[in-house]
Coordinates of N, CA and C in Angstrom, one line a residue:
X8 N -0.2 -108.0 -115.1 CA 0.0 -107.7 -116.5 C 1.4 -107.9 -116.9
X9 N 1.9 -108.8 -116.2 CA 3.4 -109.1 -116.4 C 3.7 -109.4 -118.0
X10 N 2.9 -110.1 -118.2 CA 2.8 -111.0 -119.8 C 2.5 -110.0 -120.9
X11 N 2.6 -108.7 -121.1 CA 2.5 -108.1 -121.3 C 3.9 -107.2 -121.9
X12 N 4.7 -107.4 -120.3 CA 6.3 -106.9 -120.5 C 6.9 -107.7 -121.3
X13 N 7.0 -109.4 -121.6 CA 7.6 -109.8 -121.8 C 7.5 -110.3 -123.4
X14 N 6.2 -109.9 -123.9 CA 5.5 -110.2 -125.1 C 6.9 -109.8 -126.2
X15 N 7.4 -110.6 -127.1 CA 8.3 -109.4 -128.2 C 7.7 -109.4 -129.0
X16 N 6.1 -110.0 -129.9 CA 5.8 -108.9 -130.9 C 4.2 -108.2 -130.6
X17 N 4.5 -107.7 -129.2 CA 3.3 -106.6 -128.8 C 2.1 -107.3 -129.1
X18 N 1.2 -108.7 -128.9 CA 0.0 -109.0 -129.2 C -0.8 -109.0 -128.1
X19 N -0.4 -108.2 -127.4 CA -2.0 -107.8 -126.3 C -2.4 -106.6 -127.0
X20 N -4.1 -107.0 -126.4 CA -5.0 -105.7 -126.8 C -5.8 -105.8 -125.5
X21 N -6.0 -104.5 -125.1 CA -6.6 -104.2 -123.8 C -8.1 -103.8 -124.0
X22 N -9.0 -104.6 -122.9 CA -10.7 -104.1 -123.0 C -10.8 -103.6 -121.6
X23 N -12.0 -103.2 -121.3 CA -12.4 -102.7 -120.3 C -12.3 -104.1 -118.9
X24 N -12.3 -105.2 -119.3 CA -12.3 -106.0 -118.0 C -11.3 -107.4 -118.5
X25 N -10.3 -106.9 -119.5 CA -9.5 -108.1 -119.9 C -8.7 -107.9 -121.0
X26 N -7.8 -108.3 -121.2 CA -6.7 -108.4 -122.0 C -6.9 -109.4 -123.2
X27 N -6.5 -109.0 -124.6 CA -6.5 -110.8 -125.1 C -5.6 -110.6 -126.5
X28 N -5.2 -111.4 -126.6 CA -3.8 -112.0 -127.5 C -4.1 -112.1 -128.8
X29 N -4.0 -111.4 -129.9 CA -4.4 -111.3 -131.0 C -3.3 -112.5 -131.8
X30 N -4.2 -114.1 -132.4 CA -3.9 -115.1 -132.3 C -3.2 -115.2 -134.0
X31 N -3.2 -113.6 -134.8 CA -2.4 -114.3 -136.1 C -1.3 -113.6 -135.4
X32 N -0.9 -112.3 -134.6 CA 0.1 -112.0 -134.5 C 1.2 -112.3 -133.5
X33 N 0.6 -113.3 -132.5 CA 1.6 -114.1 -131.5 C 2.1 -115.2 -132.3
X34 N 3.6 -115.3 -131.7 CA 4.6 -116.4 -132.6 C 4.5 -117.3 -131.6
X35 N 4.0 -117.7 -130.5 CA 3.8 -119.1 -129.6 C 5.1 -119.8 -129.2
X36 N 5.5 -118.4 -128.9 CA 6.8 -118.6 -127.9 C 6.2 -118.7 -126.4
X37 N 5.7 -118.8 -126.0 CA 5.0 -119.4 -125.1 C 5.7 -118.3 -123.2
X38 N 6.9 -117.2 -123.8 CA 7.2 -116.7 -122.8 C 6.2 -115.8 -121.8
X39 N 4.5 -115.6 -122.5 CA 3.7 -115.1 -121.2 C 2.9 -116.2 -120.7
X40 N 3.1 -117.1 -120.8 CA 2.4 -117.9 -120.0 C 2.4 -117.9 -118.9
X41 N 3.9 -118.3 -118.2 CA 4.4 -118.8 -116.9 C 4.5 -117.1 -116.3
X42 N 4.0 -116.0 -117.2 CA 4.0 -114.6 -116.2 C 2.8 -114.3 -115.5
X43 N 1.7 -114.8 -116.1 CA 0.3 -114.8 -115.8 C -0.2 -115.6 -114.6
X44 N -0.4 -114.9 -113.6 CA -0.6 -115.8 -112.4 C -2.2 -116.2 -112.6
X45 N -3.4 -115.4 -113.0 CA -4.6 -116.4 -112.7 C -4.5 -117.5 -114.3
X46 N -3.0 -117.8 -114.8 CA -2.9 -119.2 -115.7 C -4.2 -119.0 -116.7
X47 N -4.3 -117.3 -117.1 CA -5.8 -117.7 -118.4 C -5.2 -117.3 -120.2
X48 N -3.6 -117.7 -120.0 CA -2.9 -118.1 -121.1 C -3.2 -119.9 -121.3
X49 N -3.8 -119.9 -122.1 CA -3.3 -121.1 -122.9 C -3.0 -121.7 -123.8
X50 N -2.2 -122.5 -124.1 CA -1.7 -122.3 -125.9 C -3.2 -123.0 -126.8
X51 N -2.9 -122.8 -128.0 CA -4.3 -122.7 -128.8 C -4.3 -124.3 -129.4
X52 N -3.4 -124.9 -128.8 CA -3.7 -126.5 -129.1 C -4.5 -127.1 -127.9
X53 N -4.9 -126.7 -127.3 CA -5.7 -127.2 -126.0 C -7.1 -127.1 -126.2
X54 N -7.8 -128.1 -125.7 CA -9.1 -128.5 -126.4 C -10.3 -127.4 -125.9
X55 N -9.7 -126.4 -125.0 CA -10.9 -125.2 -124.9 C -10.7 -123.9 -125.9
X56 N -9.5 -124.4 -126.3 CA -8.5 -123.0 -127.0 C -9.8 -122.5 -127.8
X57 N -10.4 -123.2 -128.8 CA -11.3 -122.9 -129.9 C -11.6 -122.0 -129.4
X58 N -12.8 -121.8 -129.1 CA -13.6 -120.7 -128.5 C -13.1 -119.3 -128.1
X59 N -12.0 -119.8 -127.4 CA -10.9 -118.3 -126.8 C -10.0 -117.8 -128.2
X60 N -9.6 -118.7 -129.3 CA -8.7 -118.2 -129.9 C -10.2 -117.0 -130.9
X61 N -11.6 -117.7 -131.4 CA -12.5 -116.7 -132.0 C -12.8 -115.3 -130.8
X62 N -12.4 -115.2 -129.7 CA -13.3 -114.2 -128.8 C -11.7 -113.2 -128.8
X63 N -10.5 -113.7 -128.5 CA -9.3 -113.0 -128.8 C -9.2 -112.4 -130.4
X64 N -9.7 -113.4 -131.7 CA -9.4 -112.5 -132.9 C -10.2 -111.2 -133.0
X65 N -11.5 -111.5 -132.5 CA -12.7 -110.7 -132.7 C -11.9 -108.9 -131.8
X66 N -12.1 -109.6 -130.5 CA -11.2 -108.2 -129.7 C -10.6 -107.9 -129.9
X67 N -9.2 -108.9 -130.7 CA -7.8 -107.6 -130.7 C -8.1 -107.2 -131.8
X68 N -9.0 -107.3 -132.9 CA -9.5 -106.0 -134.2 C -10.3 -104.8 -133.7
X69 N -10.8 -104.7 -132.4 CA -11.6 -103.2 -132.1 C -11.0 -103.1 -130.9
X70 N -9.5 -103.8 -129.8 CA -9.5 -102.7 -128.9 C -8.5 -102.4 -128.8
X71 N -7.4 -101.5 -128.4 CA -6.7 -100.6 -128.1 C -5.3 -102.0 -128.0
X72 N -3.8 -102.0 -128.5 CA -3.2 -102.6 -129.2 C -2.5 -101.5 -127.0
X73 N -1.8 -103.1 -126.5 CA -1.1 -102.6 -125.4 C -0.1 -103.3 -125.4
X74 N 1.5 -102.0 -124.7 CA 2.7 -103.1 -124.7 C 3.8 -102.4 -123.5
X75 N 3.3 -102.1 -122.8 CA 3.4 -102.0 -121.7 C 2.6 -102.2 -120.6
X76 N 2.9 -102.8 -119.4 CA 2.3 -103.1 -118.3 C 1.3 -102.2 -117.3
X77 N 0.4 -102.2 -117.3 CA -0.5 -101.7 -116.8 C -0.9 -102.2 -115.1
X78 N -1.5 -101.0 -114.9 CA -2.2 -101.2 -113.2 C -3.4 -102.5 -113.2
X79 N -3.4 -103.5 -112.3 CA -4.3 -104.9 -112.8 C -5.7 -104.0 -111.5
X80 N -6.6 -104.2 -111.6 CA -7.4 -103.9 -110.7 C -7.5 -104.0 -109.0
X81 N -7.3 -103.3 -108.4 CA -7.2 -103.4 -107.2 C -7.7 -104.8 -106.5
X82 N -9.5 -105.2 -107.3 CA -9.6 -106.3 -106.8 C -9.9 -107.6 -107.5
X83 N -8.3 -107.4 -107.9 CA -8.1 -108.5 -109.0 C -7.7 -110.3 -108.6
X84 N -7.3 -110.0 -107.3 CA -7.3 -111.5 -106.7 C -8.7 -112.2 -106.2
X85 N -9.7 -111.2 -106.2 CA -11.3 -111.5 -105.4 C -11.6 -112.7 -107.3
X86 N -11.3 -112.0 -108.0 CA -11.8 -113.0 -109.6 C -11.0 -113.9 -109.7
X87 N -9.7 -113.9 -109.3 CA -8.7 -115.2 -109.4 C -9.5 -116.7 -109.6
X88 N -9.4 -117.3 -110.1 CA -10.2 -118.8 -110.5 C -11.5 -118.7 -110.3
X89 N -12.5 -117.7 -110.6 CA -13.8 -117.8 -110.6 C -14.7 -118.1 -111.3
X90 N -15.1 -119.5 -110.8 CA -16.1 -120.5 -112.7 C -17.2 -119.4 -113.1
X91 N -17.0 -118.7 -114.4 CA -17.8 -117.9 -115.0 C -17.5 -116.4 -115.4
X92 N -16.6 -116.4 -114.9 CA -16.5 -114.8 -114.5 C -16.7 -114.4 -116.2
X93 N -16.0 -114.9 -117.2 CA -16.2 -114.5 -118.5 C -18.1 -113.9 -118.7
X94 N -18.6 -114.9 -118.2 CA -20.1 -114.6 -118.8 C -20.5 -113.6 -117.8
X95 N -20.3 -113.4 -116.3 CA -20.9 -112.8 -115.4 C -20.2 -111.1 -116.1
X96 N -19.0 -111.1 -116.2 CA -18.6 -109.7 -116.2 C -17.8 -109.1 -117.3
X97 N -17.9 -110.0 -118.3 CA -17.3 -109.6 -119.7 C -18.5 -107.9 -120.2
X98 N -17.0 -107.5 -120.8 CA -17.4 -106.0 -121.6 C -16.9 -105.8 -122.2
X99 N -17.6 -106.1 -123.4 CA -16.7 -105.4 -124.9 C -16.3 -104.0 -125.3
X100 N -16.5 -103.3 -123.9 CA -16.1 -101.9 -124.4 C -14.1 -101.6 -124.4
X101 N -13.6 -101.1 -125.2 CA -12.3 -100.9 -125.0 C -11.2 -100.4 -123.6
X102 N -10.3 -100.6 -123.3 CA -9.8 -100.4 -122.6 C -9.3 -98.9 -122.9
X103 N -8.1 -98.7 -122.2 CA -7.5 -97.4 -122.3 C -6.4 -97.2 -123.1
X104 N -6.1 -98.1 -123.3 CA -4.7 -98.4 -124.4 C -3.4 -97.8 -123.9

């Protein structure tokens, strides 16, 4: 949750199994990218962006507004590059804020 420290105008919002970037309020300084080791920053000119930038506006309106760095799950390297994991384990319930 390094990308998180580094954010300066606070556009993470925290859910129960993911983080996501609320896409009018980030200025696309591009400083959390290179902090995010499983690389699931992308800037919103990239041809998958579509889809992620509607699933980030939708969440960061109902969940909890984060700007400090938080504990990542213990077994958070077992999900590191895993095709799907969005559909297998996504929850729209809010995080802890």
């Amino acid at each position: 949750m390094d990308c998180v420290e580094v954010c300066p105008v606070d556009c993470f919002y925290e859910g129960e199994t993911m983080l996501v970037i609320h896409p009018d309020e980030c200025i696309d300084c591009g400083v959390c990218e290179p902090e995010c080791p499983p690389e699931a920053i992308i800037p919103d000119t990239e041809g998958e962006a579509d889809r992620w930038v509607e699933v980030n506006r939708d969440f960061a309106e109902k969940w909890p507004n984060i700007t400090r760095k938080g504990e990542p799950p213990a077994d958070a390297d077992e999900y590191r590059g895993m095709p799907g994991k969005f559909e297998k384990f996504f929850s729209d319930k809010p995080g802890k804020g």
